[in-house]
Short mmCIF file of C-alpha atoms and ligand atoms in Angstrom, two decimals:
data_model
loop_
_atom_site.label_atom_id
_atom_site.label_comp_id
_atom_site.label_asym_id
_atom_site.label_seq_id
_atom_site.Cartn_x
_atom_site.Cartn_y
_atom_site.Cartn_z
CA MET A 155 1.93 21.55 21.80
CA LYS A 156 2.74 18.02 22.83
CA THR A 157 5.57 15.72 20.66
CA ILE A 158 3.73 15.37 16.37
CA ILE A 159 4.11 11.21 17.31
CA GLU A 160 4.24 7.64 15.21
CA PRO A 161 0.51 7.20 14.50
CA PHE A 162 1.19 3.57 15.04
CA ARG A 163 2.50 0.91 16.99
CA ILE A 164 5.07 -2.08 15.54
CA LYS A 165 3.36 -5.73 15.04
CA SER A 166 6.03 -6.27 12.33
CA VAL A 167 9.41 -6.01 12.55
CA GLU A 168 12.75 -6.23 10.27
CA PRO A 169 15.92 -5.98 11.52
CA ILE A 170 18.23 -3.39 9.66
CA ARG A 171 22.34 -4.19 9.81
CA PHE A 172 25.09 -3.27 11.03
CA THR A 173 28.79 -2.40 9.30
CA THR A 174 31.29 -1.24 10.83
CA LYS A 175 33.89 1.47 9.17
CA GLU A 176 36.04 -0.59 7.65
CA GLU A 177 33.59 -3.26 6.34
CA ARG A 178 31.48 0.09 5.03
CA GLU A 179 35.58 1.56 3.59
CA LYS A 180 35.30 -2.12 1.56
CA ILE A 181 31.59 -2.36 0.14
CA LEU A 182 32.07 1.11 -0.97
CA GLU A 183 35.20 1.21 -2.77
CA ASP A 184 33.68 -2.54 -4.34
CA ALA A 185 30.46 -0.58 -4.82
CA GLY A 186 33.09 1.65 -7.42
CA HIS A 187 32.21 4.86 -4.84
CA ASN A 188 29.04 4.56 -6.25
CA PRO A 189 26.12 3.89 -3.21
CA PHE A 190 23.31 2.63 -6.00
CA LEU A 191 26.02 -1.00 -6.09
CA ILE A 192 25.95 -1.55 -2.63
CA HIS A 193 23.16 -4.32 -1.91
CA ALA A 194 21.03 -2.81 0.27
CA ASP A 195 21.41 -4.97 3.10
CA ASP A 196 25.14 -3.36 3.92
CA VAL A 197 23.04 -0.67 4.55
CA LEU A 198 21.50 0.91 7.72
CA ILE A 199 18.98 3.82 6.95
CA ASP A 200 18.24 3.47 3.26
CA LEU A 201 17.22 7.39 1.96
CA LEU A 202 17.65 5.98 -1.68
CA THR A 203 13.63 6.36 -2.23
CA ASP A 204 10.54 7.00 -1.66
CA SER A 205 9.16 5.33 -3.79
CA GLY A 206 7.94 1.75 -3.61
CA THR A 207 9.65 1.48 0.05
CA SER A 208 5.94 1.81 2.16
CA ALA A 209 5.36 0.18 5.30
CA MET A 210 1.83 -1.46 4.90
CA SER A 211 -0.65 -1.32 8.21
CA ALA A 212 -1.89 -5.09 8.92
CA SER A 213 -5.46 -4.09 7.39
CA GLN A 214 -3.41 -3.79 3.12
CA TRP A 215 -1.68 -6.53 4.48
CA ALA A 216 -4.86 -8.22 5.70
CA GLY A 217 -5.61 -7.86 2.19
CA VAL A 218 -3.25 -9.20 0.35
CA MET A 219 -5.36 -12.22 1.57
CA GLU A 220 -8.39 -11.60 0.94
CA GLY A 221 -7.12 -10.42 -2.88
CA ASP A 222 -8.95 -12.15 -5.83
CA GLU A 223 -6.94 -13.34 -8.31
CA SER A 224 -9.41 -12.97 -10.73
CA TYR A 225 -7.83 -12.69 -14.64
CA ALA A 226 -11.59 -11.01 -15.04
CA GLY A 227 -13.78 -8.54 -13.40
CA SER A 228 -12.25 -8.94 -9.73
CA LYS A 229 -14.12 -8.05 -6.75
CA SER A 230 -10.62 -6.22 -6.03
CA PHE A 231 -10.46 -4.93 -8.63
CA TYR A 232 -13.48 -3.18 -8.42
CA LYS A 233 -12.40 -2.06 -4.73
CA PHE A 234 -9.66 -0.47 -6.52
CA GLU A 235 -11.70 1.16 -8.96
CA SER A 236 -14.68 3.42 -6.09
CA ALA A 237 -11.48 4.23 -4.40
CA VAL A 238 -9.50 6.00 -7.34
CA LYS A 239 -12.93 7.15 -7.98
CA LYS A 240 -13.55 8.99 -4.14
CA ILE A 241 -10.41 10.44 -4.21
CA THR A 242 -9.76 11.52 -7.14
CA GLY A 243 -14.08 11.98 -8.36
CA HIS A 244 -12.98 10.74 -12.04
CA GLU A 245 -15.15 7.99 -14.65
CA PHE A 246 -12.89 6.19 -16.00
CA ILE A 247 -10.10 4.55 -13.66
CA ILE A 248 -7.32 2.44 -15.90
CA PRO A 249 -5.08 0.48 -13.56
CA THR A 250 -0.63 -0.12 -14.01
CA HIS A 251 1.98 -1.64 -11.92
CA GLN A 252 3.86 1.14 -12.09
CA GLY A 253 3.28 5.72 -12.79
CA ARG A 254 5.67 5.81 -16.30
CA ALA A 255 3.44 2.89 -17.42
CA SER A 256 0.12 5.61 -16.91
CA GLU A 257 2.44 7.71 -18.91
CA LYS A 258 3.71 5.79 -21.51
CA ILE A 259 0.00 4.35 -22.35
CA LEU A 260 -0.87 8.48 -22.06
CA PHE A 261 1.47 9.73 -24.42
CA THR A 262 1.27 7.78 -26.39
CA ILE A 263 -2.27 8.92 -27.90
CA LEU A 264 -1.49 12.10 -27.13
CA GLY A 265 2.03 13.07 -27.52
CA GLY A 266 4.38 12.76 -31.19
CA GLN A 267 6.72 14.91 -32.72
CA GLY A 268 5.61 18.55 -33.36
CA LYS A 269 3.46 18.76 -29.76
CA PHE A 270 4.37 20.21 -26.45
CA ILE A 271 3.29 18.90 -22.60
CA PRO A 272 3.70 22.20 -20.04
CA ASN A 273 3.82 21.50 -17.04
CA ASN A 274 5.37 22.47 -13.24
CA THR A 275 8.47 20.04 -14.00
CA HIS A 276 8.69 17.11 -15.51
CA PHE A 277 8.96 14.13 -13.55
CA ASP A 278 12.80 12.68 -15.09
CA THR A 279 10.34 9.59 -16.32
CA THR A 280 7.23 11.87 -17.29
CA ARG A 281 10.08 13.56 -19.89
CA ALA A 282 11.41 10.61 -20.84
CA ASN A 283 7.60 9.20 -22.17
CA VAL A 284 6.67 12.45 -23.88
CA GLU A 285 10.36 12.89 -24.95
CA PHE A 286 9.87 9.52 -26.60
CA THR A 287 7.46 10.20 -28.51
CA GLY A 288 8.73 12.48 -30.26
CA ALA A 289 7.22 15.74 -27.38
CA GLU A 290 8.83 18.19 -25.99
CA ALA A 291 8.40 18.25 -22.27
CA VAL A 292 8.48 21.89 -21.71
CA ASP A 293 8.80 23.37 -17.80
CA LEU A 294 7.05 25.93 -16.45
CA LEU A 295 7.77 27.03 -12.21
CA ASN A 296 7.58 30.06 -11.12
CA GLU A 297 10.41 31.77 -10.57
CA ILE A 298 10.65 31.41 -6.75
CA GLY A 299 11.24 27.69 -7.19
CA LYS A 300 13.56 27.67 -8.68
CA LYS A 301 15.65 29.34 -5.42
CA PRO A 302 17.01 27.10 -3.33
CA GLU A 303 17.76 29.74 0.34
CA VAL A 304 14.51 32.11 -0.32
CA LYS A 305 11.50 30.34 2.00
CA ALA A 306 8.08 29.97 0.69
CA ASP A 307 4.70 28.35 0.68
CA PHE A 308 4.23 26.69 -2.27
CA LYS A 309 7.03 26.65 -4.55
CA GLY A 310 5.59 23.75 -6.68
CA ASN A 311 3.29 26.25 -8.29
CA MET A 312 3.51 27.15 -12.63
CA ASP A 313 3.62 30.52 -13.95
CA ILE A 314 0.55 31.74 -15.63
CA GLU A 315 1.67 34.17 -17.27
CA LYS A 316 4.48 31.82 -18.95
CA LEU A 317 2.13 28.75 -19.80
CA GLU A 318 -0.72 31.63 -21.23
CA GLU A 319 3.00 33.21 -23.81
CA PHE A 320 4.15 29.82 -24.56
CA ILE A 321 0.86 28.87 -25.07
CA ASN A 322 0.36 31.31 -27.58
CA ASN A 323 3.88 30.97 -29.02
CA VAL A 324 3.68 27.59 -29.70
CA GLY A 325 -0.45 27.35 -30.61
CA LYS A 326 -2.52 25.79 -29.17
CA GLU A 327 -3.60 23.12 -31.18
CA ASN A 328 -0.07 21.26 -30.75
CA ILE A 329 -0.61 21.57 -27.17
CA PRO A 330 -3.05 18.42 -26.45
CA LEU A 331 -2.41 18.69 -22.25
CA VAL A 332 -1.69 20.73 -19.75
CA MET A 333 -0.31 18.55 -16.54
CA ILE A 334 0.64 20.42 -13.16
CA THR A 335 2.55 17.59 -10.99
CA VAL A 336 2.23 18.18 -7.07
CA THR A 337 4.11 18.48 -5.53
CA ASN A 338 6.41 18.84 -7.51
CA ASN A 339 8.95 15.63 -6.71
CA SER A 340 12.08 17.41 -8.53
CA GLY A 341 11.53 20.29 -7.48
CA GLY A 342 12.13 19.35 -3.39
CA GLY A 343 8.68 17.93 -3.00
CA GLN A 344 6.92 21.48 -2.76
CA PRO A 345 3.28 21.92 -2.54
CA VAL A 346 1.24 23.51 -5.52
CA SER A 347 -1.42 25.67 -3.93
CA MET A 348 -4.87 25.93 -4.63
CA GLN A 349 -5.54 29.15 -6.13
CA ASN A 350 -3.37 28.39 -8.58
CA ILE A 351 -4.73 24.56 -9.40
CA LYS A 352 -7.52 26.68 -11.01
CA ASP A 353 -5.97 29.22 -12.43
CA VAL A 354 -4.30 26.49 -14.66
CA ARG A 355 -7.23 25.11 -15.44
CA ALA A 356 -9.03 29.35 -15.63
CA VAL A 357 -6.39 29.56 -19.25
CA CYS A 358 -7.03 25.05 -19.55
CA ASN A 359 -11.13 26.96 -20.56
CA LYS A 360 -9.65 30.00 -22.23
CA TYR A 361 -7.77 27.76 -25.09
CA ASN A 362 -10.22 24.30 -24.61
CA LEU A 363 -6.71 21.96 -23.37
CA PRO A 364 -7.43 19.44 -21.24
CA LEU A 365 -5.52 19.03 -18.01
CA PHE A 366 -4.32 16.64 -16.44
CA LEU A 367 -2.29 16.19 -13.08
CA ASP A 368 0.39 13.58 -11.87
CA ALA A 369 -1.39 13.16 -8.56
CA CYS A 370 2.28 10.35 -6.75
CA ARG A 371 1.87 12.97 -3.76
CA PHE A 372 -1.43 14.03 -3.93
CA ALA A 373 -2.99 13.56 -0.13
CA GLU A 374 0.88 15.90 1.05
CA ASN A 375 0.14 18.23 -1.34
CA ALA A 376 -3.09 18.59 0.54
CA TYR A 377 -1.69 18.61 3.75
CA PHE A 378 0.81 21.59 2.83
CA ILE A 379 -3.30 23.40 1.65
CA LYS A 380 -4.92 22.74 4.47
CA LYS A 381 -2.03 24.44 6.35
CA ARG A 382 -0.44 27.09 4.19
CA GLU A 383 -4.26 28.78 2.18
CA ASN A 384 -6.48 30.66 3.02
CA GLY A 385 -9.18 29.22 3.60
CA TYR A 386 -8.09 25.40 3.65
CA ASP A 387 -7.57 24.81 7.65
CA GLU A 388 -11.84 23.90 8.26
CA LYS A 389 -12.01 21.09 5.56
CA SER A 390 -10.34 17.69 5.34
CA VAL A 391 -7.61 17.01 3.66
CA LEU A 392 -10.40 14.59 1.98
CA GLU A 393 -12.71 17.28 0.15
CA ILE A 394 -9.32 19.31 -0.73
CA CYS A 395 -7.73 16.58 -2.08
CA GLN A 396 -11.50 15.92 -4.35
CA GLU A 397 -11.45 19.74 -5.07
CA MET A 398 -7.44 19.33 -6.48
CA PHE A 399 -9.18 16.99 -8.68
CA SER A 400 -12.18 18.13 -9.76
CA TYR A 401 -10.51 21.17 -11.17
CA ALA A 402 -8.11 18.45 -13.76
CA ASP A 403 -9.47 16.01 -16.57
CA GLY A 404 -7.65 13.16 -15.48
CA ALA A 405 -4.79 12.05 -13.56
CA THR A 406 -1.59 9.60 -13.61
CA MET A 407 -0.50 8.00 -10.73
CA SER A 408 2.74 6.24 -8.54
CA ALA A 409 0.87 4.09 -6.19
CA LYS A 410 4.24 3.14 -4.49
CA LYS A 411 4.27 6.51 -3.21
CA ASP A 412 0.64 8.58 -1.79
CA ALA A 413 -0.60 5.06 -1.81
CA LEU A 414 1.57 3.34 0.04
CA VAL A 415 1.47 0.22 -1.23
CA ASN A 416 5.36 -1.05 -3.01
CA ILE A 417 4.21 -1.78 -6.41
CA GLY A 418 0.50 -0.39 -8.78
CA GLY A 419 -0.98 2.63 -10.93
CA PHE A 420 -4.02 3.98 -12.08
CA LEU A 421 -4.22 6.26 -14.96
CA SER A 422 -7.29 8.28 -14.48
CA LEU A 423 -9.66 10.14 -16.61
CA ASN A 424 -13.44 12.18 -17.75
CA ASN A 425 -13.13 11.83 -21.47
CA GLU A 426 -15.09 8.70 -22.98
CA GLU A 427 -13.09 8.18 -26.24
CA LEU A 428 -9.61 8.57 -24.40
CA ALA A 429 -10.17 6.46 -21.52
CA THR A 430 -11.10 3.22 -24.38
CA GLN A 431 -8.07 3.87 -26.55
CA CYS A 432 -6.30 3.76 -23.32
CA ARG A 433 -7.84 0.89 -22.72
CA ASN A 434 -7.17 -0.43 -25.60
CA LEU A 435 -3.85 0.15 -25.67
CA LEU A 436 -3.14 -1.32 -22.08
CA ILE A 437 -4.41 -4.24 -22.92
CA VAL A 438 -0.71 -4.70 -25.59
CA THR A 439 1.14 -3.78 -23.09
CA GLU A 440 0.11 -4.26 -19.47
CA GLY A 441 -2.96 -6.64 -19.20
CA PHE A 442 -6.84 -7.12 -19.53
CA PRO A 443 -8.77 -2.93 -18.54
CA THR A 444 -10.13 -4.82 -14.48
CA TYR A 445 -6.16 -5.71 -13.57
CA GLY A 446 -3.34 -3.79 -16.11
CA GLY A 447 -0.86 -4.76 -14.88
CA LEU A 448 -1.38 -5.44 -11.56
CA SER A 449 -2.23 -8.69 -9.04
CA GLY A 450 -5.64 -8.08 -7.34
CA ARG A 451 -3.81 -9.04 -4.17
CA ASP A 452 -2.33 -5.24 -4.60
CA LEU A 453 -5.09 -4.03 -5.89
CA GLU A 454 -6.34 -4.70 -2.65
CA ALA A 455 -3.82 -3.19 -0.50
CA VAL A 456 -3.35 0.02 -3.33
CA ALA A 457 -7.98 0.82 -1.43
CA ARG A 458 -6.74 0.01 1.09
CA GLY A 459 -3.21 2.61 1.14
CA LEU A 460 -6.03 5.49 -1.01
CA GLU A 461 -7.84 6.24 2.38
CA GLU A 462 -5.42 5.57 4.84
CA VAL A 463 -2.96 7.95 3.18
CA VAL A 464 -5.72 10.85 3.92
CA ASP A 465 -5.88 10.26 7.10
CA GLU A 466 -4.82 13.56 9.09
CA HIS A 467 -3.24 11.86 11.81
CA TYR A 468 -1.17 10.33 9.02
CA LEU A 469 -0.19 13.25 7.42
CA GLN A 470 0.75 15.47 10.49
CA TYR A 471 3.43 13.16 10.70
CA ARG A 472 4.60 12.37 7.35
CA ILE A 473 5.04 15.70 6.73
CA ARG A 474 6.03 17.17 9.75
CA SER A 475 9.45 14.38 10.58
CA THR A 476 10.63 15.51 7.13
CA GLU A 477 10.45 19.25 9.08
CA TYR A 478 11.81 18.07 12.16
CA LEU A 479 15.13 16.58 9.73
CA GLY A 480 14.85 20.23 7.89
CA GLU A 481 15.18 21.55 11.29
CA LYS A 482 18.23 20.13 13.25
CA LEU A 483 19.62 20.26 9.79
CA VAL A 484 19.15 24.03 9.45
CA ASN A 485 19.30 24.73 13.15
CA ALA A 486 22.82 23.16 12.82
CA GLY A 487 24.04 25.08 9.93
CA VAL A 488 23.86 22.83 6.92
CA PRO A 489 22.31 24.43 3.85
CA ILE A 490 19.04 23.21 2.39
CA ILE A 491 16.30 23.92 -0.05
CA GLU A 492 13.88 25.62 1.99
CA PRO A 493 11.68 25.05 3.66
CA PRO A 494 11.63 21.19 3.05
CA GLY A 495 9.25 19.19 1.18
CA GLY A 496 6.59 16.83 1.90
CA HIS A 497 9.11 13.96 1.00
CA ALA A 498 13.28 14.45 1.20
CA ILE A 499 14.83 17.01 2.62
CA TYR A 500 17.81 18.18 -0.85
CA ILE A 501 21.37 19.51 0.71
CA ASP A 502 22.49 21.78 -0.85
CA ALA A 503 26.17 20.14 -1.81
CA LYS A 504 26.96 23.91 -3.22
CA ARG A 505 26.69 25.35 -0.09
CA PHE A 506 27.57 22.22 1.88
CA LEU A 507 31.35 22.32 0.29
CA PRO A 508 32.51 25.73 -1.74
CA ASN A 509 35.66 24.34 -2.38
CA VAL A 510 34.33 21.18 -4.67
CA GLN A 511 33.94 22.08 -8.23
CA PRO A 512 30.65 20.89 -9.75
CA HIS A 513 32.59 18.13 -12.75
CA GLU A 514 33.93 17.27 -8.38
CA TYR A 515 30.79 16.18 -7.83
CA PRO A 516 30.44 17.64 -4.55
CA GLY A 517 26.97 15.86 -4.38
CA GLN A 518 28.59 12.43 -4.95
CA ALA A 519 31.67 13.66 -2.23
CA ILE A 520 28.12 13.69 0.60
CA VAL A 521 27.05 10.99 -0.25
CA CYS A 522 30.25 8.33 -0.10
CA GLU A 523 30.56 10.05 2.90
CA LEU A 524 26.80 9.54 4.88
CA TYR A 525 27.26 6.09 3.47
CA LEU A 526 30.92 5.79 5.26
CA GLU A 527 30.54 7.78 7.92
CA GLY A 528 26.94 6.81 9.13
CA GLY A 529 25.77 3.51 6.33
CA ILE A 530 22.97 5.73 5.46
CA ARG A 531 22.48 5.34 1.83
CA SER A 532 20.95 9.43 -0.08
CA VAL A 533 21.14 10.16 -3.49
CA GLU A 534 23.47 12.94 -5.06
CA ILE A 535 20.32 14.64 -7.43
CA GLY A 536 23.38 17.15 -9.41
CA SER A 537 25.73 16.70 -12.01
CA VAL A 538 26.11 12.83 -11.35
CA MET A 539 22.60 12.21 -13.21
CA PHE A 540 22.30 15.14 -15.22
CA GLY A 541 25.91 16.04 -16.01
CA LYS A 542 26.00 16.76 -20.25
CA TYR A 543 29.30 16.56 -22.32
CA GLY A 544 29.70 20.13 -24.85
CA LYS A 545 30.08 19.18 -28.05
CA ASP A 546 33.68 20.82 -26.82
CA GLY A 547 33.32 17.10 -24.57
CA LYS A 548 33.36 19.63 -20.76
CA LEU A 549 31.02 18.72 -18.11
CA VAL A 550 27.72 20.78 -18.89
CA SER A 551 26.76 20.94 -15.05
CA PRO A 552 22.74 21.19 -13.94
CA ASN A 553 21.70 25.25 -11.59
CA MET A 554 21.32 22.94 -8.21
CA GLU A 555 23.95 19.89 -6.83
CA LEU A 556 21.84 18.44 -4.51
CA VAL A 557 21.68 15.47 -2.42
CA ARG A 558 18.33 14.12 -1.64
CA LEU A 559 17.40 12.39 1.41
CA ALA A 560 13.97 10.61 0.74
CA ILE A 561 11.40 9.18 3.83
CA PRO A 562 9.73 6.26 3.40
CA ARG A 563 6.40 6.32 4.85
CA ARG A 564 6.14 4.78 8.26
CA VAL A 565 9.40 3.19 8.32
CA TYR A 566 11.16 5.07 10.41
CA THR A 567 11.26 6.11 13.67
CA GLN A 568 12.43 9.44 15.22
CA SER A 569 15.61 7.93 17.32
CA HIS A 570 16.30 7.07 13.02
CA ILE A 571 15.65 10.35 11.49
CA ASP A 572 17.81 11.60 15.33
CA TYR A 573 20.99 9.27 13.68
CA VAL A 574 20.37 10.12 10.76
CA ALA A 575 20.90 14.11 11.75
CA GLU A 576 23.18 12.87 13.91
CA VAL A 577 25.82 11.77 11.13
CA VAL A 578 24.78 14.20 8.39
CA ILE A 579 25.71 17.54 10.87
CA ASP A 580 28.61 15.18 10.98
CA VAL A 581 30.31 15.18 8.48
CA PHE A 582 29.39 18.68 8.06
CA ASN A 583 31.73 19.36 11.04
CA ASN A 584 34.47 17.79 9.03
CA ARG A 585 33.21 18.95 5.68
CA GLU A 586 37.20 19.69 5.39
CA LYS A 587 38.43 16.86 4.54
CA LEU A 588 35.83 16.20 1.61
CA LYS A 589 37.51 15.79 -2.07
CA GLY A 590 35.07 14.95 -4.91
CA TYR A 591 35.86 12.87 -7.17
CA LYS A 592 36.64 12.12 -11.32
CA ILE A 593 34.32 9.44 -13.41
CA ILE A 594 36.57 7.03 -13.98
CA TYR A 595 33.21 4.32 -15.79
CA GLU A 596 29.37 5.34 -17.18
CA ALA A 597 27.73 4.02 -19.18
CA PRO A 598 26.55 5.53 -23.17
CA MET A 599 22.98 7.13 -20.42
CA LEU A 600 21.58 7.47 -17.53
CA ARG A 601 24.47 7.16 -15.57
CA HIS A 602 24.78 7.50 -12.40
CA PHE A 603 23.25 4.04 -11.74
CA THR A 604 26.20 2.64 -12.48
CA ALA A 605 28.62 4.96 -13.18
CA LYS A 606 32.53 4.13 -10.84
CA PHE A 607 33.49 6.55 -9.36
CA GLN A 608 37.96 7.42 -8.29
CA LYS A 609 38.57 9.59 -5.05
CA LEU A 610 41.04 13.23 -5.97
C1 PLP B 287 7.36 8.08 -9.11
C2 PLP B 287 6.99 9.68 -9.69
C3 PLP B 287 6.63 8.36 -11.36
C4 PLP B 287 6.87 7.76 -12.05
O1 PLP B 287 6.14 7.25 -11.04
P1 PLP B 287 7.13 4.92 -11.30
O2 PLP B 287 6.37 4.48 -10.02
O3 PLP B 287 8.44 5.53 -10.59
O4 PLP B 287 6.80 4.75 -12.23
C5 PLP B 287 6.18 10.01 -11.58
N1 PLP B 287 6.22 11.42 -11.42
C6 PLP B 287 6.66 10.71 -10.18
C7 PLP B 287 5.95 12.63 -9.83
C8 PLP B 287 6.19 10.71 -9.69
O5 PLP B 287 7.43 11.21 -8.35
#
């Protein structure tokens, strides 16, 4: 097997800015040791997120020029609609400005007090939009998906028994829809098998419930199915995507992920009455149904991105480059969630820094050190992001303390990834000298965005 290469050549480049360690010390100090508050220009390799950070292709940029900005009935909308229909097979396609706008519309109509939405794992905006309506967001992930050190092919699968038990407990009349998130972002970007999607569909059929996909990383999920699930190696990724969506009555999508654009999203549906309700709400909150919250050029770029993302050379490179970084870290003894998911590597900060307690924010210590040592920006997903205070004022920590290295699509080359691995391994080998942090300022909600820290 020869080296898997980037399946593109580069015709436009964006310089990245180098800083010295002394400069980074000052920058980090001024940002209160919170990389969210650092200017992007002071970051060398930005692994904060894979959302909206893709490099667009020459064809997408050409599409930007060709975008039709007509208010109603834009040519670009029809291209967008047909690209989404080709993949989802769904009948009604509603453009939105990003994933959470689709969620907001769907749950405003279907959510509400006394309702329950089961999911393998709700992404945080999905949970927020469900809870905002007064409904309850319930995660029913398979047990194996909760174990960072256990290797398995489909750690994003929903627990089918728990789903059926849950439906019987709360009553099917209180469940407006069941959701599956592919891949499972909050659970490490782990894929869901076709069998699991079929099994969830069978349960939904039994209780007459609609099934929706949170489809942000549908192409990455389909590629994992092709590589790991029996009977799919001869099928094309497009066929696998079409089969995945065929079991769903609708989907919410952030085009900032697997549509390879910087902004965009959609809601797809088969139920005409529901689609009409969604469109009516769309007009109030997003815009006319042939543009949603987008311009014609955005619609054009999404249409082309959806064709490019199912290219198997692209997906092979995409999944392999994430796995490649994971492999390098594992070989050096760095503890990560295994096996690597599609879009990111998650460092297990508890095993990386066993002597720094959760209330001293081990993930934050690693995040700061990666920036200091190598100008790399990552994000803590642990007690800073999800920690809550109990009645006694003590911090209640989530199960896992993680640091996410998200890989933007088509942006960095193998040497960038080699460099990232070198920096992480260096920090790991010098981990004894790392200290924890305390929070000296925090907002009442979503504190990780603006909190300020002090080194202990
Ligand atoms: C990003 C994401 C969303 C929300 O999409 P935005 O475009 O950021 O609003 C929803 N679900 C999942 C799984 C995501 O990864």
